[in-house]
Every structure is written in C-alpha cells, then in structure tokens.
XYZ file of N, CA and C in Angstrom:
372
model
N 46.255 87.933 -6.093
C 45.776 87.911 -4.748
C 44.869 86.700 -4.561
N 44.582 86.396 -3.484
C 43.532 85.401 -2.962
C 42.772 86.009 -1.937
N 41.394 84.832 -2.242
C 40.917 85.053 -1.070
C 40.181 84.014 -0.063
N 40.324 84.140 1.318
C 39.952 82.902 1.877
C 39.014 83.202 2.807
N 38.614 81.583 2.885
C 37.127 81.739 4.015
C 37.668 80.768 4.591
N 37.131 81.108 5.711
C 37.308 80.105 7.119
C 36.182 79.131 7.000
N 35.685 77.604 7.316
C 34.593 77.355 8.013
C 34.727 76.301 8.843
N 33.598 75.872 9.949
C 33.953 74.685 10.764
C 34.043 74.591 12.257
N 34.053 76.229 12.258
C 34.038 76.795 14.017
C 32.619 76.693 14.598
N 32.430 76.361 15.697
C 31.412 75.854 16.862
C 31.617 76.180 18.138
N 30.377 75.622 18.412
C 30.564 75.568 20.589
C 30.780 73.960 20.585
N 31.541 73.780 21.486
C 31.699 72.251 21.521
C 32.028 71.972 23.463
N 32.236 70.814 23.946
C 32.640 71.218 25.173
C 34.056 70.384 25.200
N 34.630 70.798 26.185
C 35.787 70.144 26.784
C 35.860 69.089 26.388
N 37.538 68.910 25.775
C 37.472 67.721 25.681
C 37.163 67.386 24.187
N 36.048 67.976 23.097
C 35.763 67.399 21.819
C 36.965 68.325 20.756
N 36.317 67.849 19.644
C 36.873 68.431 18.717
C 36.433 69.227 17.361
N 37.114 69.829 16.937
C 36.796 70.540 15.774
C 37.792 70.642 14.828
N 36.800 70.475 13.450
C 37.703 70.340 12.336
C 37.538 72.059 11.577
N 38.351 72.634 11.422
C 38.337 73.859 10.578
C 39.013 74.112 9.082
N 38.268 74.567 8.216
C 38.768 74.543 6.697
C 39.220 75.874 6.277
N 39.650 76.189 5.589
C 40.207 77.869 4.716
C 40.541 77.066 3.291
N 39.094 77.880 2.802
C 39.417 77.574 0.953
C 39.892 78.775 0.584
N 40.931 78.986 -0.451
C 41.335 79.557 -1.441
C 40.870 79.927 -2.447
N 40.605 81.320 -2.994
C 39.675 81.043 -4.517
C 41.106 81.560 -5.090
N 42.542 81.802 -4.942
C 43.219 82.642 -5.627
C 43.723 81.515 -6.333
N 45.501 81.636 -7.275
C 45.609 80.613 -8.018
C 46.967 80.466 -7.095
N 47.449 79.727 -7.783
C 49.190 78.971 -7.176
C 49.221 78.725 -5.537
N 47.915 78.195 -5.420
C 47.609 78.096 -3.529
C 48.780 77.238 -3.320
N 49.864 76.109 -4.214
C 50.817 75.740 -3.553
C 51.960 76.142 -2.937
N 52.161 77.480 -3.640
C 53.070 78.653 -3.282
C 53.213 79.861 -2.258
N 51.836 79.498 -1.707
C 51.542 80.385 0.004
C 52.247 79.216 1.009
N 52.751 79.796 1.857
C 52.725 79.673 3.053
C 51.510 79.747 3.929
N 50.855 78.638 4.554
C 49.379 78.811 5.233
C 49.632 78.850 6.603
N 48.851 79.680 7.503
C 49.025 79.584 9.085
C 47.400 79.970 9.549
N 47.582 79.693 10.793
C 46.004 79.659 11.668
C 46.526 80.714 12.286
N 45.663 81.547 12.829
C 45.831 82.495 14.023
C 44.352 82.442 14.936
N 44.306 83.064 16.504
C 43.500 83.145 16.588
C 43.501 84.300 17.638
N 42.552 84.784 17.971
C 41.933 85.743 18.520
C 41.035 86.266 19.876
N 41.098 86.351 20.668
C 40.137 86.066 22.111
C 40.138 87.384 22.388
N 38.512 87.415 22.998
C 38.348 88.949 23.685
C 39.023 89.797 24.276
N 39.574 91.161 24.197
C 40.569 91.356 24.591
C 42.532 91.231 24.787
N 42.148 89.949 23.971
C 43.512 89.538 23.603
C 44.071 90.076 22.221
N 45.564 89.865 22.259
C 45.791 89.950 20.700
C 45.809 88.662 20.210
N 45.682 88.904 18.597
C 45.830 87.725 17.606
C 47.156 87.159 18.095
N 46.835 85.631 18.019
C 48.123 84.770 18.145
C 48.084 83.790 17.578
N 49.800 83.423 17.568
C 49.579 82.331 16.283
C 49.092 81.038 16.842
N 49.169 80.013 15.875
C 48.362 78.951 16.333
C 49.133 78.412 15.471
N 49.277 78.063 14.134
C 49.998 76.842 13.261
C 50.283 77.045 11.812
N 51.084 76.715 10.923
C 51.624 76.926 10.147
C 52.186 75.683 9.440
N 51.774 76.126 7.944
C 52.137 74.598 7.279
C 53.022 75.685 5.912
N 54.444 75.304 5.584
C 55.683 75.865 5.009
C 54.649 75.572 3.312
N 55.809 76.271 2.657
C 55.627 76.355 0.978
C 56.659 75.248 0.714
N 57.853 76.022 1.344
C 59.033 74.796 1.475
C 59.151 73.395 2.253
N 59.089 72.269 1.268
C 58.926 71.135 2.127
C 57.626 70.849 2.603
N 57.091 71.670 2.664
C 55.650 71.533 3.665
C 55.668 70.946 4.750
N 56.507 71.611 5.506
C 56.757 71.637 6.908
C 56.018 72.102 7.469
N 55.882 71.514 8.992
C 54.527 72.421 9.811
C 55.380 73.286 11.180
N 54.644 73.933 11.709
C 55.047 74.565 12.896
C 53.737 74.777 13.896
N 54.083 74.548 15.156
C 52.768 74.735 15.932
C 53.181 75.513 17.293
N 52.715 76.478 17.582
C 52.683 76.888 19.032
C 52.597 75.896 20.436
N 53.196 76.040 21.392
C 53.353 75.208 22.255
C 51.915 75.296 22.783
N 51.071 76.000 23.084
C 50.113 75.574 23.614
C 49.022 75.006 23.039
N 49.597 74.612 21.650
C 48.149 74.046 21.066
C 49.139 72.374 20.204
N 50.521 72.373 20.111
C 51.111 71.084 20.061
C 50.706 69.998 20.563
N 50.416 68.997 20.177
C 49.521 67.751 20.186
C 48.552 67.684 20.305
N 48.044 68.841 20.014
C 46.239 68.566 20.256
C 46.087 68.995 19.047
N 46.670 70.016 18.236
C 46.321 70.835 16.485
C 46.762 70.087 15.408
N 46.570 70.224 14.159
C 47.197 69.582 13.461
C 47.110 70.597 12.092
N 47.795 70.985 11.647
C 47.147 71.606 10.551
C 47.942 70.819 8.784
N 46.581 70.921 8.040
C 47.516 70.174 7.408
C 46.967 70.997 5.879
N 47.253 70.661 4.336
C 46.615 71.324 3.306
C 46.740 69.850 2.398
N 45.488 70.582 1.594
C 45.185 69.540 0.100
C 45.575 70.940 -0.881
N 46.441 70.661 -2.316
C 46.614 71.271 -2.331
C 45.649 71.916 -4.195
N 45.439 70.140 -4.012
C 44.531 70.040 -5.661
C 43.079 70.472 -5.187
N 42.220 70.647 -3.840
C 41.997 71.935 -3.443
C 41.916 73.070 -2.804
N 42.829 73.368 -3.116
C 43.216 74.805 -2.398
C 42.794 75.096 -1.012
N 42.939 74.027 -0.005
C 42.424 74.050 1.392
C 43.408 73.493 2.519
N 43.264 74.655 3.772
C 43.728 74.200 4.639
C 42.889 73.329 5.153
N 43.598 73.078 6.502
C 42.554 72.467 7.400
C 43.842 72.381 8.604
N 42.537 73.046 9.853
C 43.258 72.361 11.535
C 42.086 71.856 11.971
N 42.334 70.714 12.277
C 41.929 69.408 13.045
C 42.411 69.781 14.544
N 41.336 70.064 15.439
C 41.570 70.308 16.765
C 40.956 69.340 17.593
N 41.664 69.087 18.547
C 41.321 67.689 19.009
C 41.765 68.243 20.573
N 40.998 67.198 21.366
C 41.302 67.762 22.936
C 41.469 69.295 23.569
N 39.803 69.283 23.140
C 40.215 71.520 23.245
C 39.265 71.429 24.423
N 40.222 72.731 24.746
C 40.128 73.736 26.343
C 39.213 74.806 26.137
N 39.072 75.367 27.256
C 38.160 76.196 27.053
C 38.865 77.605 26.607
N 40.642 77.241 26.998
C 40.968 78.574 26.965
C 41.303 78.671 25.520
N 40.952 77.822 24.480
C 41.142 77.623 23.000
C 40.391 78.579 22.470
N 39.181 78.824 23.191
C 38.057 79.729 22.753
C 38.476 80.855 21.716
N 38.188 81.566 20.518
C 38.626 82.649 20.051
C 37.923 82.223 18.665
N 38.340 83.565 17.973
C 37.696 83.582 16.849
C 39.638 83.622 15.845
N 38.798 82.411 15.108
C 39.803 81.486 14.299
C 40.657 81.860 13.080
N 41.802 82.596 12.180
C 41.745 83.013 11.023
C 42.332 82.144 10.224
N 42.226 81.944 9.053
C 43.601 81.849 8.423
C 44.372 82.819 7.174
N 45.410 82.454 6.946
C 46.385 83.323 6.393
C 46.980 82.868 5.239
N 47.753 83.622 3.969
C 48.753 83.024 3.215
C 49.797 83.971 2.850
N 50.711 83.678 3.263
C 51.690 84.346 2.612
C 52.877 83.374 1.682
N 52.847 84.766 0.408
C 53.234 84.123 -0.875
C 54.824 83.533 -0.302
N 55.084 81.877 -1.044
C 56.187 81.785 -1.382
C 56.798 81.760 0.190
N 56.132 82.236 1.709
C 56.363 81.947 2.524
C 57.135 80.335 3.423
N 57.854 80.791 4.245
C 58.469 79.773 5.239
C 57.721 79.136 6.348
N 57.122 80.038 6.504
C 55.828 79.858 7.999
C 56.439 80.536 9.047
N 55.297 81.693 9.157
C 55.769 82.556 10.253
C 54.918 82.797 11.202
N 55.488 82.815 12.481
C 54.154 83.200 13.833
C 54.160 85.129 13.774
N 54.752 85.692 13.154
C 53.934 87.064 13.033
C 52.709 87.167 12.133
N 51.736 87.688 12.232
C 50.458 88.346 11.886
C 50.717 88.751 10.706
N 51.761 89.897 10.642
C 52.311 90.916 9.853
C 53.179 90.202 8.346
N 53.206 89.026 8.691
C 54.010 88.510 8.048
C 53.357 88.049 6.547
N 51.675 87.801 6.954
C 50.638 87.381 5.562
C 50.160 88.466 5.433
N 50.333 88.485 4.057
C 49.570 89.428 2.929
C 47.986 89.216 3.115
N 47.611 87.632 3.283
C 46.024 87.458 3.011
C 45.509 86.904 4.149
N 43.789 87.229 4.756
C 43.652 86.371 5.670
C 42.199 86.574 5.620
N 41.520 85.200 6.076
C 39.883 84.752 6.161
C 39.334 85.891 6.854
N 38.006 86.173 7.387
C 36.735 86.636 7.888
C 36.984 85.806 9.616
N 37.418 85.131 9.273
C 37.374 84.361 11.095
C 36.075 83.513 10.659
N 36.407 82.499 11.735
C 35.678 81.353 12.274
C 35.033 81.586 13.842
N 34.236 81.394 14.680
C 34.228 81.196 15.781
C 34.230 80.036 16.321
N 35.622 79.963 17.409
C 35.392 78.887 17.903
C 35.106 78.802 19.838
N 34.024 78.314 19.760
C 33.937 78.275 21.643
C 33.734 77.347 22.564
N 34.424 77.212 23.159
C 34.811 75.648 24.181
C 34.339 76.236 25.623
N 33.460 75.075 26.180
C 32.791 75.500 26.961
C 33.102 74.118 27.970
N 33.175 74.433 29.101
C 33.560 73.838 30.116
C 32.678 72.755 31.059
C-alpha cells in the first residue's frame, strides 16, 4: 500500500497560479496510475487529471485543459499539478490518487489510494 499527502493548496486570486504536490511514501510509485480529483461544497468529487503507468500518458478534464498540467518525478515519488489561469469556480478541496498498474481513470472508485486533500480557493 501507499500513502499520500497532498501539499501546495492556497487562496490565490483570479487569474494566478498554483503549484500542487502528492508524495508517496509507498514503494513501486512507478507502477500507480496517478490522478487529481477535486471536491467543492456540496458538489461531488470530480476528476481533474491523470498521468497513465502506461506510457505516461496524461488525461485532463475539459474544464481544466490548458490551464492544468499534471505531471510526476518518479525517482521521487511525486506528483505534481501546476495550475495556471484559475477561476474561481476551480475552488475545492484538492486530492490525489493511485491506482496500481493503472491506465488513468476519471472514476473515484477506480483508486485504491488517495491524499487528506489540499485546499484550494480562488477568489475573484
């Protein structure tokens, strides 16, 4: 198993950016599948971005495509989304995920493991 922490979430305003990390303490972090999700009051968790086991391909939700980036190091065990040009409606509290040996998936259900959350809040 692993386990991950989020960090890097803020208030920022319109317009700036934020860089967010998820370290790994488990082992074979090259063999997860990593994704972001995030979270807003009242809302459900949704995905946000995804970087493959295979290839290390990425995938991003349309409403956060060209502004997200998510990318991993893998000598250490860290994601990272680089958010750039954020809205206010970006606002939410941030996770990330791994699932083993994964493709990259926008279900929730789909990772075995996932961070404490980040907060992130964009203010107008």
């Amino acid at each position: 198993q692993v386990q991950l922490v989020e960090s890097g979430g803020g208030l920022v305003q319109a317009g700036g950016s934020l860089r967010l990390s998820c370290i790994a303490s488990g082992r074979r972090f090259s063999r997860y599948a990593m994704g972001w999700f995030r979270q807003a009051p009242g809302k459900e968790r949704e995905f946000v971005a995804a970087v493959y086991w295979i290839g290390g391909g990425t995938y991003y939700s349309d409403s956060v495509k060209g502004r997200f980036t998510i990318s991993r190091d893998n000598a250490k065990n860290t994601v990272y989304l680089q958010m750039n040009s954020l809205k206010p409606e970006d606002t939410a509290v941030y996770y990330c995920a791994a699932d083993w040996e994964g493709a990259g998936s926008s279900r929730s259900s789909d990772y075995e493991y996932w961070g404490q959350g980040t907060q992130v809040t964009v203010s107008s």
